[in-house]
């Protein structure tokens, strides 16, 4: 009954022999998900397909992964070649600095490749320097950044939104200001501050879900709970679905980052166990149909 087709809408690949990824190539640094030295090695499409072999993964979406910032389109160019040769990934979400004066040229460069779908520029700001991705909060409210964001609708691109729950009010404002741009929240809102912050995260998720153009990827839960179990992540999975509904959620692996905390099978088997009582059509939406729709696969 659980062998239905799966689309994994959030994974990464890297080839350290061919490309420069500062966070990987230059060695491990303090980061929100701890010591990542075990994954500082090539992770190519063959590795991903091997990890996913026991699940019925029929399509996937690759998310930007800190590729050489001097050539963000280079990642999409490489991934399109991988897709042409292997069939995976079916969708590509790349990087662009939306505040850059030359951002249109970067977006047009990405758009030249048929599997390209959208942009992710991580917006995580946190007072803890180990957890922050930005030098200052409020980037999505700045005029130059919003000018770049406004190009996404004209170029038929979605935006993958990565931030922390205290920023969700800001993200709600962004979504309401650009109602025709599809926004896809990453990693279940990336709650990395412990279970005592659950209620605040929950409130933020419901606020963000009030914007109809925001969808949610349920993934990356290991980054906030390094020793997670099915029971420990269950409240997050069910509350995300309660906030966004089964029509706006999708399950994803975040591999190989979440390989630091579990196997690929353990992630998807947990999602299957948590949703075991759901109607079959709702499970198909969560595991396959919604990702296909939101990423136009």
Short mmCIF file of C-alpha atoms in Angstrom, two decimals:
data_model
loop_
_atom_site.label_atom_id
_atom_site.label_comp_id
_atom_site.label_asym_id
_atom_site.label_seq_id
_atom_site.Cartn_x
_atom_site.Cartn_y
_atom_site.Cartn_z
CA UNK A 1 0.00 0.00 0.00
CA UNK A 2 2.92 2.38 0.64
CA UNK A 3 4.70 1.73 -2.66
CA UNK A 4 3.13 4.73 -4.38
CA UNK A 5 5.30 6.98 -6.56
CA UNK A 6 7.34 9.62 -4.74
CA UNK A 7 8.70 12.94 -5.94
CA UNK A 8 11.54 14.22 -3.79
CA UNK A 9 11.32 18.02 -4.15
CA UNK A 10 14.40 18.91 -2.12
CA UNK A 11 17.81 17.30 -2.46
CA UNK A 12 21.35 18.32 -3.36
CA UNK A 13 24.23 17.09 -5.48
CA UNK A 14 27.84 18.22 -5.56
CA UNK A 15 31.04 17.30 -7.34
CA UNK A 16 34.03 18.62 -5.43
CA UNK A 17 36.39 17.46 -8.17
CA UNK A 18 34.80 19.73 -10.76
CA UNK A 19 33.30 22.69 -8.89
CA UNK A 20 33.91 25.08 -6.01
CA UNK A 21 31.51 25.12 -3.07
CA UNK A 22 32.97 27.43 -0.40
CA UNK A 23 31.26 25.78 2.56
CA UNK A 24 32.44 22.34 1.45
CA UNK A 25 35.69 22.96 -0.39
CA UNK A 26 37.13 25.27 2.26
CA UNK A 27 36.43 22.83 5.09
CA UNK A 28 33.79 22.66 7.84
CA UNK A 29 32.74 25.72 9.77
CA UNK A 30 30.32 26.19 12.70
CA UNK A 31 26.82 25.86 11.29
CA UNK A 32 23.27 25.31 12.49
CA UNK A 33 23.24 21.57 11.76
CA UNK A 34 26.50 20.78 13.51
CA UNK A 35 29.60 18.96 12.28
CA UNK A 36 29.09 18.22 8.61
CA UNK A 37 32.54 16.82 7.86
CA UNK A 38 31.04 13.36 7.06
CA UNK A 39 29.37 14.78 3.94
CA UNK A 40 32.40 16.67 2.62
CA UNK A 41 32.86 14.28 -0.26
CA UNK A 42 31.38 13.96 -3.72
CA UNK A 43 27.64 13.38 -3.79
CA UNK A 44 26.67 12.76 -7.38
CA UNK A 45 23.43 11.61 -8.97
CA UNK A 46 24.53 7.99 -8.67
CA UNK A 47 24.88 8.44 -4.90
CA UNK A 48 21.45 10.01 -4.59
CA UNK A 49 19.77 7.27 -6.60
CA UNK A 50 21.54 4.64 -4.51
CA UNK A 51 20.31 6.23 -1.27
CA UNK A 52 16.76 6.46 -2.66
CA UNK A 53 16.71 2.99 -4.23
CA UNK A 54 14.26 1.43 -1.76
CA UNK A 55 11.69 4.19 -2.20
CA UNK A 56 9.70 4.56 -5.39
CA UNK A 57 11.23 7.93 -6.33
CA UNK A 58 10.14 8.79 -9.86
CA UNK A 59 11.17 12.47 -10.02
CA UNK A 60 13.22 14.96 -8.02
CA UNK A 61 14.03 18.64 -7.60
CA UNK A 62 17.54 19.91 -6.90
CA UNK A 63 18.00 22.96 -4.66
CA UNK A 64 20.98 25.31 -4.82
CA UNK A 65 23.76 24.20 -2.51
CA UNK A 66 26.27 26.99 -2.06
CA UNK A 67 27.87 26.70 -5.50
CA UNK A 68 30.65 29.09 -6.54
CA UNK A 69 29.03 32.53 -5.98
CA UNK A 70 31.01 33.96 -8.88
CA UNK A 71 29.03 31.80 -11.32
CA UNK A 72 25.61 30.84 -9.95
CA UNK A 73 24.35 29.83 -13.39
CA UNK A 74 27.21 27.32 -13.55
CA UNK A 75 25.36 25.08 -11.11
CA UNK A 76 22.26 25.02 -13.30
CA UNK A 77 24.36 24.37 -16.39
CA UNK A 78 26.02 21.39 -14.71
CA UNK A 79 22.75 20.02 -13.34
CA UNK A 80 21.05 20.25 -16.70
CA UNK A 81 23.85 18.12 -18.09
CA UNK A 82 23.32 15.62 -15.28
CA UNK A 83 19.59 15.55 -16.00
CA UNK A 84 20.14 15.10 -19.72
CA UNK A 85 22.41 12.13 -19.05
CA UNK A 86 20.57 10.45 -16.16
CA UNK A 87 16.97 11.70 -16.19
CA UNK A 88 17.33 13.23 -12.69
CA UNK A 89 16.82 15.90 -11.44
CA UNK A 90 13.60 16.91 -13.17
CA UNK A 91 13.52 20.36 -11.61
CA UNK A 92 16.31 22.78 -10.72
CA UNK A 93 16.11 25.65 -8.21
CA UNK A 94 19.16 27.88 -8.44
CA UNK A 95 20.69 30.80 -6.61
CA UNK A 96 20.62 34.52 -7.34
CA UNK A 97 21.28 37.55 -5.19
CA UNK A 98 17.99 39.34 -5.78
CA UNK A 99 19.45 42.65 -4.55
CA UNK A 100 22.22 42.60 -7.17
CA UNK A 101 22.03 45.24 -9.94
CA UNK A 102 22.72 42.49 -12.49
CA UNK A 103 20.17 40.01 -11.18
CA UNK A 104 18.08 40.00 -14.38
CA UNK A 105 21.03 38.69 -16.35
CA UNK A 106 21.55 35.93 -13.79
CA UNK A 107 17.86 34.97 -13.89
CA UNK A 108 17.86 34.95 -17.68
CA UNK A 109 20.96 32.75 -17.60
CA UNK A 110 19.21 30.19 -15.37
CA UNK A 111 16.06 30.38 -17.45
CA UNK A 112 17.89 29.21 -20.57
CA UNK A 113 17.90 25.64 -19.19
CA UNK A 114 14.70 23.59 -19.60
CA UNK A 115 14.67 22.01 -16.13
CA UNK A 116 15.06 25.31 -14.30
CA UNK A 117 12.09 26.31 -12.15
CA UNK A 118 12.99 28.97 -9.60
CA UNK A 119 15.32 30.70 -7.18
CA UNK A 120 16.34 30.18 -3.59
CA UNK A 121 18.16 32.84 -1.64
CA UNK A 122 18.28 31.76 1.99
CA UNK A 123 17.02 34.48 4.35
CA UNK A 124 17.76 32.85 7.70
CA UNK A 125 18.64 35.47 10.28
CA UNK A 126 19.32 34.49 13.89
CA UNK A 127 21.00 36.30 16.80
CA UNK A 128 23.20 33.23 17.26
CA UNK A 129 26.07 33.67 14.76
CA UNK A 130 26.27 29.90 14.25
CA UNK A 131 22.66 29.82 13.05
CA UNK A 132 22.49 33.00 10.97
CA UNK A 133 22.92 33.17 7.20
CA UNK A 134 22.66 36.96 6.90
CA UNK A 135 24.58 39.92 8.29
CA UNK A 136 21.36 41.77 9.14
CA UNK A 137 17.64 41.00 9.42
CA UNK A 138 14.91 42.26 7.16
CA UNK A 139 16.51 41.68 3.75
CA UNK A 140 13.18 40.86 2.10
CA UNK A 141 11.86 44.29 3.05
CA UNK A 142 14.66 46.21 1.34
CA UNK A 143 13.68 47.96 -1.93
CA UNK A 144 16.56 46.64 -4.03
CA UNK A 145 15.84 43.06 -2.98
CA UNK A 146 12.13 43.43 -3.65
CA UNK A 147 12.89 44.88 -7.07
CA UNK A 148 14.74 41.69 -7.90
CA UNK A 149 12.02 39.53 -6.38
CA UNK A 150 9.50 41.25 -8.62
CA UNK A 151 11.27 39.85 -11.67
CA UNK A 152 10.36 36.28 -10.71
CA UNK A 153 6.72 36.64 -11.70
CA UNK A 154 7.61 38.14 -15.07
CA UNK A 155 10.03 35.28 -15.75
CA UNK A 156 7.63 32.56 -14.50
CA UNK A 157 9.85 31.51 -11.60
CA UNK A 158 8.97 30.34 -8.11
CA UNK A 159 10.84 31.27 -4.94
CA UNK A 160 12.06 28.81 -2.33
CA UNK A 161 11.82 30.51 1.05
CA UNK A 162 14.23 29.50 3.79
CA UNK A 163 14.08 31.32 7.14
CA UNK A 164 13.28 30.89 10.83
CA UNK A 165 9.89 31.24 12.50
CA UNK A 166 10.50 34.77 13.95
CA UNK A 167 10.78 35.95 10.32
CA UNK A 168 7.44 34.52 9.20
CA UNK A 169 5.54 37.76 9.68
CA UNK A 170 8.03 39.42 7.35
CA UNK A 171 7.58 36.54 4.88
CA UNK A 172 3.80 36.88 5.09
CA UNK A 173 4.14 40.54 4.11
CA UNK A 174 6.31 39.53 1.16
CA UNK A 175 3.80 36.94 -0.01
CA UNK A 176 0.92 39.40 0.19
CA UNK A 177 2.92 42.04 -1.69
CA UNK A 178 3.60 39.57 -4.52
CA UNK A 179 0.47 37.38 -4.63
CA UNK A 180 1.18 36.07 -8.14
CA UNK A 181 4.58 34.57 -7.24
CA UNK A 182 4.59 31.01 -5.95
CA UNK A 183 6.58 30.79 -2.71
CA UNK A 184 7.63 27.43 -1.29
CA UNK A 185 8.69 27.32 2.35
CA UNK A 186 11.72 25.09 2.97
CA UNK A 187 12.35 22.63 5.78
CA UNK A 188 9.07 22.97 7.68
CA UNK A 189 10.06 26.48 8.71
CA UNK A 190 13.44 25.28 10.00
CA UNK A 191 12.65 25.17 13.72
CA UNK A 192 16.13 24.75 15.24
CA UNK A 193 15.59 26.26 18.71
CA UNK A 194 14.16 23.27 20.57
CA UNK A 195 10.73 21.98 21.50
CA UNK A 196 10.12 24.85 23.93
CA UNK A 197 9.75 27.07 20.85
CA UNK A 198 7.09 24.84 19.28
CA UNK A 199 4.14 27.13 20.03
CA UNK A 200 5.87 30.19 18.57
CA UNK A 201 6.83 28.19 15.47
CA UNK A 202 3.24 26.95 15.18
CA UNK A 203 1.87 30.49 15.32
CA UNK A 204 4.33 31.59 12.65
CA UNK A 205 3.40 28.69 10.39
CA UNK A 206 -0.30 29.47 10.60
CA UNK A 207 0.38 33.14 9.91
CA UNK A 208 2.45 32.34 6.84
CA UNK A 209 -0.08 29.79 5.64
CA UNK A 210 -2.69 32.57 5.56
CA UNK A 211 -1.01 33.72 2.33
CA UNK A 212 -2.51 31.44 -0.35
CA UNK A 213 0.57 31.61 -2.60
CA UNK A 214 2.81 29.91 -0.01
CA UNK A 215 3.32 26.13 0.04
CA UNK A 216 5.36 24.09 2.53
CA UNK A 217 8.03 21.45 2.12
CA UNK A 218 8.09 19.15 5.13
CA UNK A 219 11.76 18.28 5.35
CA UNK A 220 14.99 19.06 7.14
CA UNK A 221 13.62 18.14 10.55
CA UNK A 222 16.90 16.46 11.46
CA UNK A 223 18.66 19.81 11.38
CA UNK A 224 16.76 20.85 14.49
CA UNK A 225 16.59 17.42 16.14
CA UNK A 226 19.79 15.49 15.51
CA UNK A 227 18.51 12.36 17.29
CA UNK A 228 14.98 12.50 15.93
CA UNK A 229 12.44 9.71 16.00
CA UNK A 230 9.14 9.30 14.23
CA UNK A 231 7.38 10.37 17.41
CA UNK A 232 9.58 13.43 17.95
CA UNK A 233 8.92 14.84 14.47
CA UNK A 234 5.25 13.84 14.38
CA UNK A 235 3.99 17.12 15.96
CA UNK A 236 5.86 19.18 13.37
CA UNK A 237 4.61 17.12 10.44
CA UNK A 238 1.00 17.15 11.56
CA UNK A 239 0.99 20.83 12.53
CA UNK A 240 2.52 21.86 9.19
CA UNK A 241 -0.25 19.95 7.43
CA UNK A 242 -2.85 21.50 9.74
CA UNK A 243 -1.55 24.96 8.85
CA UNK A 244 -1.13 24.62 5.09
CA UNK A 245 -3.49 21.74 4.33
CA UNK A 246 -2.80 18.62 2.30
CA UNK A 247 -3.01 20.61 -0.94
CA UNK A 248 -0.05 22.85 -0.05
CA UNK A 249 2.41 20.45 1.61
CA UNK A 250 4.95 17.99 0.24
CA UNK A 251 7.49 15.63 1.77
CA UNK A 252 11.20 15.90 0.92
CA UNK A 253 14.52 14.37 1.98
CA UNK A 254 17.03 17.24 2.18
CA UNK A 255 19.68 14.68 1.27
CA UNK A 256 22.57 14.45 1.73
CA UNK A 257 22.46 17.07 4.52
CA UNK A 258 19.94 15.03 6.49
CA UNK A 259 22.11 11.98 5.86
CA UNK A 260 24.00 13.32 8.88
CA UNK A 261 21.05 12.22 11.02
CA UNK A 262 19.40 9.24 9.32
CA UNK A 263 19.04 7.14 6.21
CA UNK A 264 16.86 8.09 3.26
CA UNK A 265 14.52 5.20 4.01
CA UNK A 266 14.08 6.25 7.62
CA UNK A 267 12.91 9.72 6.57
CA UNK A 268 10.30 8.55 4.10
CA UNK A 269 9.23 5.60 6.23
CA UNK A 270 8.58 8.06 9.07
CA UNK A 271 6.45 10.25 6.81
CA UNK A 272 4.54 7.16 5.71
CA UNK A 273 3.97 6.05 9.30
CA UNK A 274 2.78 9.48 10.41
CA UNK A 275 0.27 9.68 7.55
CA UNK A 276 -0.81 6.02 7.66
CA UNK A 277 -4.37 6.95 8.59
CA UNK A 278 -4.71 9.64 5.90
CA UNK A 279 -6.92 8.97 2.86
CA UNK A 280 -4.95 7.51 -0.05
CA UNK A 281 -5.59 10.54 -2.26
CA UNK A 282 -4.19 12.87 0.42
CA UNK A 283 -1.05 10.78 0.79
CA UNK A 284 -0.52 10.85 -2.97
CA UNK A 285 -0.72 14.64 -2.85
CA UNK A 286 1.85 14.84 -0.05
CA UNK A 287 4.30 12.37 -1.56
CA UNK A 288 3.87 13.11 -5.27
CA UNK A 289 1.12 15.24 -6.74
CA UNK A 290 1.77 18.55 -4.97
CA UNK A 291 5.46 18.55 -5.83
CA UNK A 292 4.59 17.81 -9.43
CA UNK A 293 2.17 20.73 -9.49
CA UNK A 294 4.21 23.35 -7.63
CA UNK A 295 7.42 22.62 -9.52
CA UNK A 296 5.67 22.01 -12.85
CA UNK A 297 7.32 18.64 -13.40
#
